[in-house]
Amino acid sequence: MHDIIIVGGGPAGLTSAIYALRAGKTVLVIEKNGFGGQIAYSPKVENIPGTKVISGAQFADQLTDQAMALGADMELEKVIRVEKAKNCFRVYTEEESVFEGGAVILALGVKHRTLGLPGENELIGSGISFCAVCDGAFYTGQEVAMIGGGNSALQEALLLSEVCSKVTIIQNLADFTGERKLADLLLEKENVSVLFSTVVTGYESENGSLTGLQLRSEVTGETSHICVDGAFLAVGLMPENEPFAELAGLNDWGYFDSAEDCCTATEGLFVAGDCRSKHIRQVVTASADGAVATMAACRYLDR
């Protein structure tokens, strides 16, 4: 049995582990995909205080190494249920493991949002991608589309512009929502074009692979299509908190309905990071949640 079980191995979860271990607690971190979380897919991170620039993958590795060096136990499994017993919490995984802990911190992060179009799931990995760092090299010298206009989309598009012959950014709004500096860098690229106020209405494919996108102008209603070898989606993120709703409580958007103290309606259960109701979701706010949740968990255990 561990003092604290942390579900989720992103910046919030790993920061939680570091703070808990430094407080003398035993810690188990359970992550379903890969330690480091969504930040690992960012090609460049420039908003971490004290660090001018670092790749998301490098930051994720350093954070993971730090937690492991302090003595964190790590398990790569998918948690499907948490229940509160008389003297502990039990955490159940899809792999049929059962772990016990004195307190639990849910740092589940979020998952990529999709467009929900017909055939989309079948084309993921066969033309549709979410990570330019992971998949950009597959499209060297080819034409791709970046769907989205926030910081993640602009960063990914910049990376793709270095290896692809053409990058078309498709933004449903009349302007970018990401940082102006990133937008200006993109607009200077000769192989980058932008379609504002445009939405993707369908995918075109051949032999199971993406070949093009069907488009509609939000201004004129005119329809069109473009041929692409690949499309990268950066249209937002969504929580996966439903299995824990009974213990933690959700707001109308599916995020844990917890304030800045990271506490929930269940004593001994805490939440941290992007899965929590909040206005700003950044790596620094996720890490801050991790520290806050852990201090609350330690007070609960020491009581």
Coordinates of C-alpha atoms in Angstrom, one line a residue:
M1 CA 0.0 0.0 0.0
H2 CA 1.2 3.5 -0.9
D3 CA 0.6 6.7 1.0
I4 CA -0.5 8.5 -2.2
I5 CA -1.7 7.1 -5.6
I6 CA -1.5 9.5 -8.4
V7 CA -3.6 8.7 -11.5
G8 CA -1.9 10.5 -14.5
G9 CA 1.7 11.0 -15.4
G10 CA 1.7 14.5 -16.9
P11 CA 3.1 17.7 -15.4
A12 CA 0.4 17.8 -12.7
G13 CA 0.8 14.2 -11.7
L14 CA 4.6 14.1 -11.8
T15 CA 4.8 17.4 -9.9
S16 CA 2.5 15.8 -7.3
A17 CA 4.8 12.9 -7.1
I18 CA 7.9 15.1 -6.6
Y19 CA 6.2 17.1 -3.8
A20 CA 4.8 14.0 -2.1
L21 CA 8.2 12.2 -2.1
R22 CA 10.0 15.2 -0.7
A23 CA 7.4 15.2 2.1
G24 CA 8.4 11.7 2.9
K25 CA 5.4 9.9 1.4
T26 CA 5.4 6.7 -0.6
V27 CA 4.0 7.3 -4.1
L28 CA 2.6 5.3 -7.0
V29 CA 2.0 7.0 -10.3
I30 CA -0.3 5.2 -12.8
E31 CA -0.3 6.4 -16.4
K32 CA -2.2 4.9 -19.3
N33 CA -0.2 6.1 -22.3
G34 CA 3.2 7.6 -21.8
F35 CA 4.8 9.5 -18.9
G36 CA 5.0 13.3 -19.5
G37 CA 1.5 13.9 -20.8
Q38 CA 0.4 16.1 -23.7
I39 CA 3.4 18.4 -23.3
A40 CA 5.6 15.6 -24.7
Y41 CA 4.1 16.3 -28.1
S42 CA 5.0 20.0 -28.2
P43 CA 7.9 20.7 -30.5
K44 CA 9.0 23.8 -28.5
V45 CA 8.0 25.2 -25.1
E46 CA 9.0 28.8 -24.3
N47 CA 6.7 29.7 -21.3
I48 CA 8.3 27.7 -18.5
P49 CA 9.8 30.2 -16.0
G50 CA 13.6 29.9 -15.9
T51 CA 13.8 28.0 -19.1
K52 CA 14.1 30.0 -22.3
V53 CA 13.3 27.1 -24.7
I54 CA 12.9 23.3 -24.4
S55 CA 11.2 20.6 -26.3
G56 CA 8.1 19.1 -24.7
A57 CA 9.7 15.7 -25.0
Q58 CA 12.8 16.8 -23.2
F59 CA 10.8 18.5 -20.4
A60 CA 8.6 15.4 -20.0
D61 CA 11.7 13.2 -19.7
Q62 CA 13.4 15.4 -17.1
L63 CA 10.2 15.6 -15.0
T64 CA 9.8 11.8 -15.2
D65 CA 13.4 11.2 -14.3
Q66 CA 13.2 13.6 -11.4
A67 CA 10.2 11.7 -9.9
M68 CA 11.8 8.3 -10.4
A69 CA 15.1 9.4 -8.9
L70 CA 13.2 10.4 -5.7
G71 CA 11.7 7.0 -5.5
A72 CA 8.3 7.1 -7.2
D73 CA 6.9 3.7 -8.3
M74 CA 5.5 3.8 -11.8
E75 CA 2.9 1.7 -13.5
L76 CA 1.8 1.9 -17.2
E77 CA -1.9 0.8 -16.8
K78 CA -5.3 2.4 -17.5
V79 CA -7.3 3.2 -14.3
I80 CA -11.0 2.6 -14.8
R81 CA -12.4 3.0 -11.2
V82 CA -11.6 4.4 -7.8
E83 CA -13.5 3.4 -4.7
K84 CA -13.2 4.5 -1.1
A85 CA -12.9 1.7 1.5
K86 CA -12.9 2.1 5.2
N87 CA -9.2 2.9 5.7
C88 CA -8.0 3.4 2.2
F89 CA -8.8 3.9 -1.5
R90 CA -8.7 1.1 -4.0
V91 CA -7.7 1.9 -7.6
Y92 CA -8.8 -0.6 -10.3
T93 CA -7.2 -0.8 -13.7
E94 CA -8.3 -2.2 -17.1
E95 CA -5.4 -4.7 -16.7
E96 CA -7.2 -6.1 -13.6
S97 CA -4.7 -4.8 -11.1
V98 CA -5.9 -3.4 -7.8
F99 CA -3.8 -0.8 -5.9
E100 CA -4.4 0.6 -2.4
G101 CA -3.5 4.0 -1.2
G102 CA -4.2 6.3 1.7
A103 CA -5.1 9.2 -0.6
V104 CA -5.6 9.6 -4.3
I105 CA -4.8 12.4 -6.7
L106 CA -6.6 12.4 -10.1
A107 CA -4.4 14.2 -12.6
L108 CA -6.0 12.7 -15.7
G109 CA -5.2 15.5 -18.2
V110 CA -7.3 15.7 -21.4
K111 CA -7.4 14.0 -24.8
H112 CA -7.4 15.3 -28.3
R113 CA -10.7 16.6 -29.6
T114 CA -11.7 15.4 -33.1
L115 CA -14.1 16.8 -35.7
G116 CA -16.5 13.9 -35.4
L117 CA -16.8 13.5 -39.2
P118 CA -17.6 10.2 -40.9
G119 CA -14.6 7.9 -41.4
E120 CA -12.4 10.0 -39.1
N121 CA -11.5 7.2 -36.6
E122 CA -10.5 4.9 -39.5
L123 CA -8.2 7.5 -40.9
I124 CA -6.3 8.2 -37.7
G125 CA -2.8 6.9 -38.4
S126 CA -3.6 6.7 -42.1
G127 CA -3.4 10.4 -42.9
I128 CA -4.9 12.0 -39.8
S129 CA -2.5 12.8 -37.0
F130 CA -2.3 14.9 -33.8
C131 CA 1.5 15.3 -33.3
A132 CA 3.8 16.9 -35.8
V133 CA 6.8 15.9 -33.7
C134 CA 5.8 12.2 -33.9
D135 CA 4.5 12.1 -37.5
G136 CA 5.8 15.1 -39.3
A137 CA 8.8 13.3 -40.8
F138 CA 6.4 10.9 -42.6
Y139 CA 5.2 13.8 -44.8
T140 CA 8.6 15.2 -45.8
G141 CA 8.2 16.9 -49.2
Q142 CA 4.4 16.4 -49.2
E143 CA 1.4 18.6 -48.8
V144 CA -0.4 18.7 -45.4
A145 CA -3.2 20.6 -43.7
M146 CA -3.2 21.9 -40.1
I147 CA -6.7 22.3 -38.7
G148 CA -6.9 24.8 -35.9
G149 CA -5.6 28.3 -35.1
G150 CA -4.4 28.2 -31.5
N151 CA -0.9 28.0 -30.1
S152 CA -0.6 24.3 -30.5
A153 CA -1.7 24.5 -34.1
L154 CA 0.7 27.3 -34.9
Q155 CA 3.6 25.6 -33.3
E156 CA 2.9 22.4 -35.1
A157 CA 2.5 24.2 -38.4
L158 CA 5.8 25.9 -38.0
L159 CA 7.5 22.5 -37.5
L160 CA 5.7 21.0 -40.5
S161 CA 6.7 24.0 -42.7
E162 CA 10.3 22.9 -42.3
V163 CA 9.8 19.5 -43.8
C164 CA 6.6 19.7 -46.0
S165 CA 6.4 21.2 -49.4
K166 CA 3.1 23.0 -48.5
V167 CA 1.2 23.6 -45.3
T168 CA -2.4 24.8 -45.4
I169 CA -3.8 26.1 -42.1
I170 CA -7.6 25.8 -41.9
Q171 CA -9.1 28.0 -39.2
N172 CA -12.8 28.3 -38.5
L173 CA -12.5 31.8 -37.2
A174 CA -11.6 35.1 -38.9
D175 CA -8.2 35.2 -37.2
F176 CA -5.8 33.1 -35.2
T177 CA -6.4 32.6 -31.5
G178 CA -2.7 31.8 -30.8
E179 CA 0.1 34.1 -30.1
R180 CA 0.7 36.9 -32.6
K181 CA 4.4 36.2 -32.7
L182 CA 3.8 32.6 -33.8
A183 CA 1.3 33.7 -36.4
D184 CA 3.7 36.3 -37.9
L185 CA 6.4 33.7 -38.2
L186 CA 4.1 31.4 -40.1
L187 CA 2.8 34.1 -42.4
E188 CA 6.4 34.8 -43.5
K189 CA 6.7 31.3 -44.8
E190 CA 6.4 30.9 -48.5
N191 CA 5.1 27.4 -48.3
V192 CA 2.3 28.2 -45.8
S193 CA -1.2 29.4 -46.7
V194 CA -4.2 30.1 -44.5
L195 CA -7.9 29.6 -45.0
F196 CA -9.7 31.7 -42.5
S197 CA -13.4 31.3 -41.7
T198 CA -13.3 27.8 -43.2
V199 CA -14.5 24.5 -41.7
V200 CA -13.7 20.9 -42.8
T201 CA -16.9 19.1 -43.6
G202 CA -15.6 15.8 -44.8
Y203 CA -12.6 13.6 -45.5
E204 CA -11.6 12.2 -48.9
S205 CA -9.7 8.9 -49.0
E206 CA -8.5 6.2 -51.3
N207 CA -7.4 2.6 -50.3
G208 CA -7.8 3.6 -46.6
S209 CA -5.6 6.6 -46.7
L210 CA -6.4 10.3 -46.6
T211 CA -6.3 12.1 -50.0
G212 CA -8.2 15.3 -49.4
L213 CA -10.5 17.5 -47.4
Q214 CA -13.9 18.9 -48.1
L215 CA -14.3 22.5 -47.0
R216 CA -17.0 25.1 -46.5
S217 CA -16.6 28.9 -46.1
E218 CA -18.3 30.2 -43.0
V219 CA -18.7 33.6 -44.8
T220 CA -20.1 32.7 -48.2
G221 CA -21.2 29.1 -47.7
E222 CA -19.2 28.1 -50.7
T223 CA -17.9 24.6 -50.8
S224 CA -14.5 23.4 -52.1
H225 CA -11.8 20.8 -51.5
I226 CA -8.1 20.5 -51.3
C227 CA -5.8 17.6 -51.9
V228 CA -3.5 16.7 -49.0
D229 CA -1.3 13.8 -48.1
G230 CA -2.0 14.3 -44.4
A231 CA -4.0 16.4 -41.9
F232 CA -3.1 17.4 -38.4
L233 CA -5.8 18.1 -35.9
A234 CA -5.3 20.8 -33.2
V235 CA -8.9 21.7 -32.4
G236 CA -8.8 21.5 -28.6
L237 CA -8.8 19.0 -25.9
M238 CA -11.5 17.2 -23.8
P239 CA -11.6 15.6 -20.3
E240 CA -12.1 11.9 -19.6
N241 CA -13.4 12.2 -16.1
E242 CA -16.8 10.4 -16.3
P243 CA -15.7 7.2 -14.6
F244 CA -14.9 9.2 -11.5
A245 CA -17.8 11.5 -11.5
E246 CA -19.6 10.0 -8.5
L247 CA -16.6 10.6 -6.2
A248 CA -15.3 13.9 -7.5
G249 CA -18.2 15.6 -9.2
L250 CA -18.2 17.2 -12.7
N251 CA -19.2 20.6 -14.1
D252 CA -21.4 21.1 -17.2
W253 CA -18.3 20.6 -19.5
G254 CA -17.1 17.4 -17.9
Y255 CA -14.3 18.8 -15.9
F256 CA -13.9 18.1 -12.2
D257 CA -15.8 20.7 -10.3
S258 CA -13.0 21.6 -7.9
A259 CA -11.7 25.0 -6.8
E260 CA -8.1 26.2 -6.5
D261 CA -7.6 24.0 -3.4
C262 CA -7.9 20.9 -5.6
C263 CA -10.2 19.2 -3.1
T264 CA -13.3 17.2 -3.9
A265 CA -16.5 16.1 -2.1
T266 CA -14.7 12.9 -1.1
E267 CA -12.2 13.3 1.7
G268 CA -8.8 12.0 0.7
L269 CA -9.5 12.4 -3.1
F270 CA -7.9 15.4 -4.9
V271 CA -7.7 16.6 -8.5
A272 CA -5.0 18.4 -10.3
G273 CA -4.2 19.8 -13.7
D274 CA -6.1 20.2 -17.0
C275 CA -8.9 17.8 -15.9
R276 CA -9.9 20.3 -13.2
S277 CA -12.4 23.2 -13.7
K278 CA -10.2 26.3 -14.4
H279 CA -9.7 29.3 -16.7
I280 CA -6.1 28.7 -17.8
R281 CA -4.7 25.4 -18.8
Q282 CA -0.9 25.7 -19.1
V283 CA 2.0 23.6 -18.0
V284 CA 2.7 26.0 -15.1
T285 CA -0.9 25.9 -13.9
A286 CA -0.9 22.1 -14.1
S287 CA 2.3 21.9 -12.0
A288 CA 0.9 24.4 -9.5
D289 CA -2.2 22.2 -9.1
G290 CA 0.1 19.2 -8.5
A291 CA 1.8 21.0 -5.6
V292 CA -1.4 22.2 -4.1
A293 CA -3.1 18.8 -4.4
T294 CA -0.2 17.1 -2.8
M295 CA 0.0 19.5 0.1
A296 CA -3.7 18.9 0.7
A297 CA -3.2 15.1 0.5
C298 CA -0.3 15.3 3.0
R299 CA -2.4 17.2 5.5
Y300 CA -5.2 14.7 5.1
L301 CA -2.8 11.8 5.7
D302 CA -1.0 13.4 8.6
R303 CA -4.3 14.2 10.3

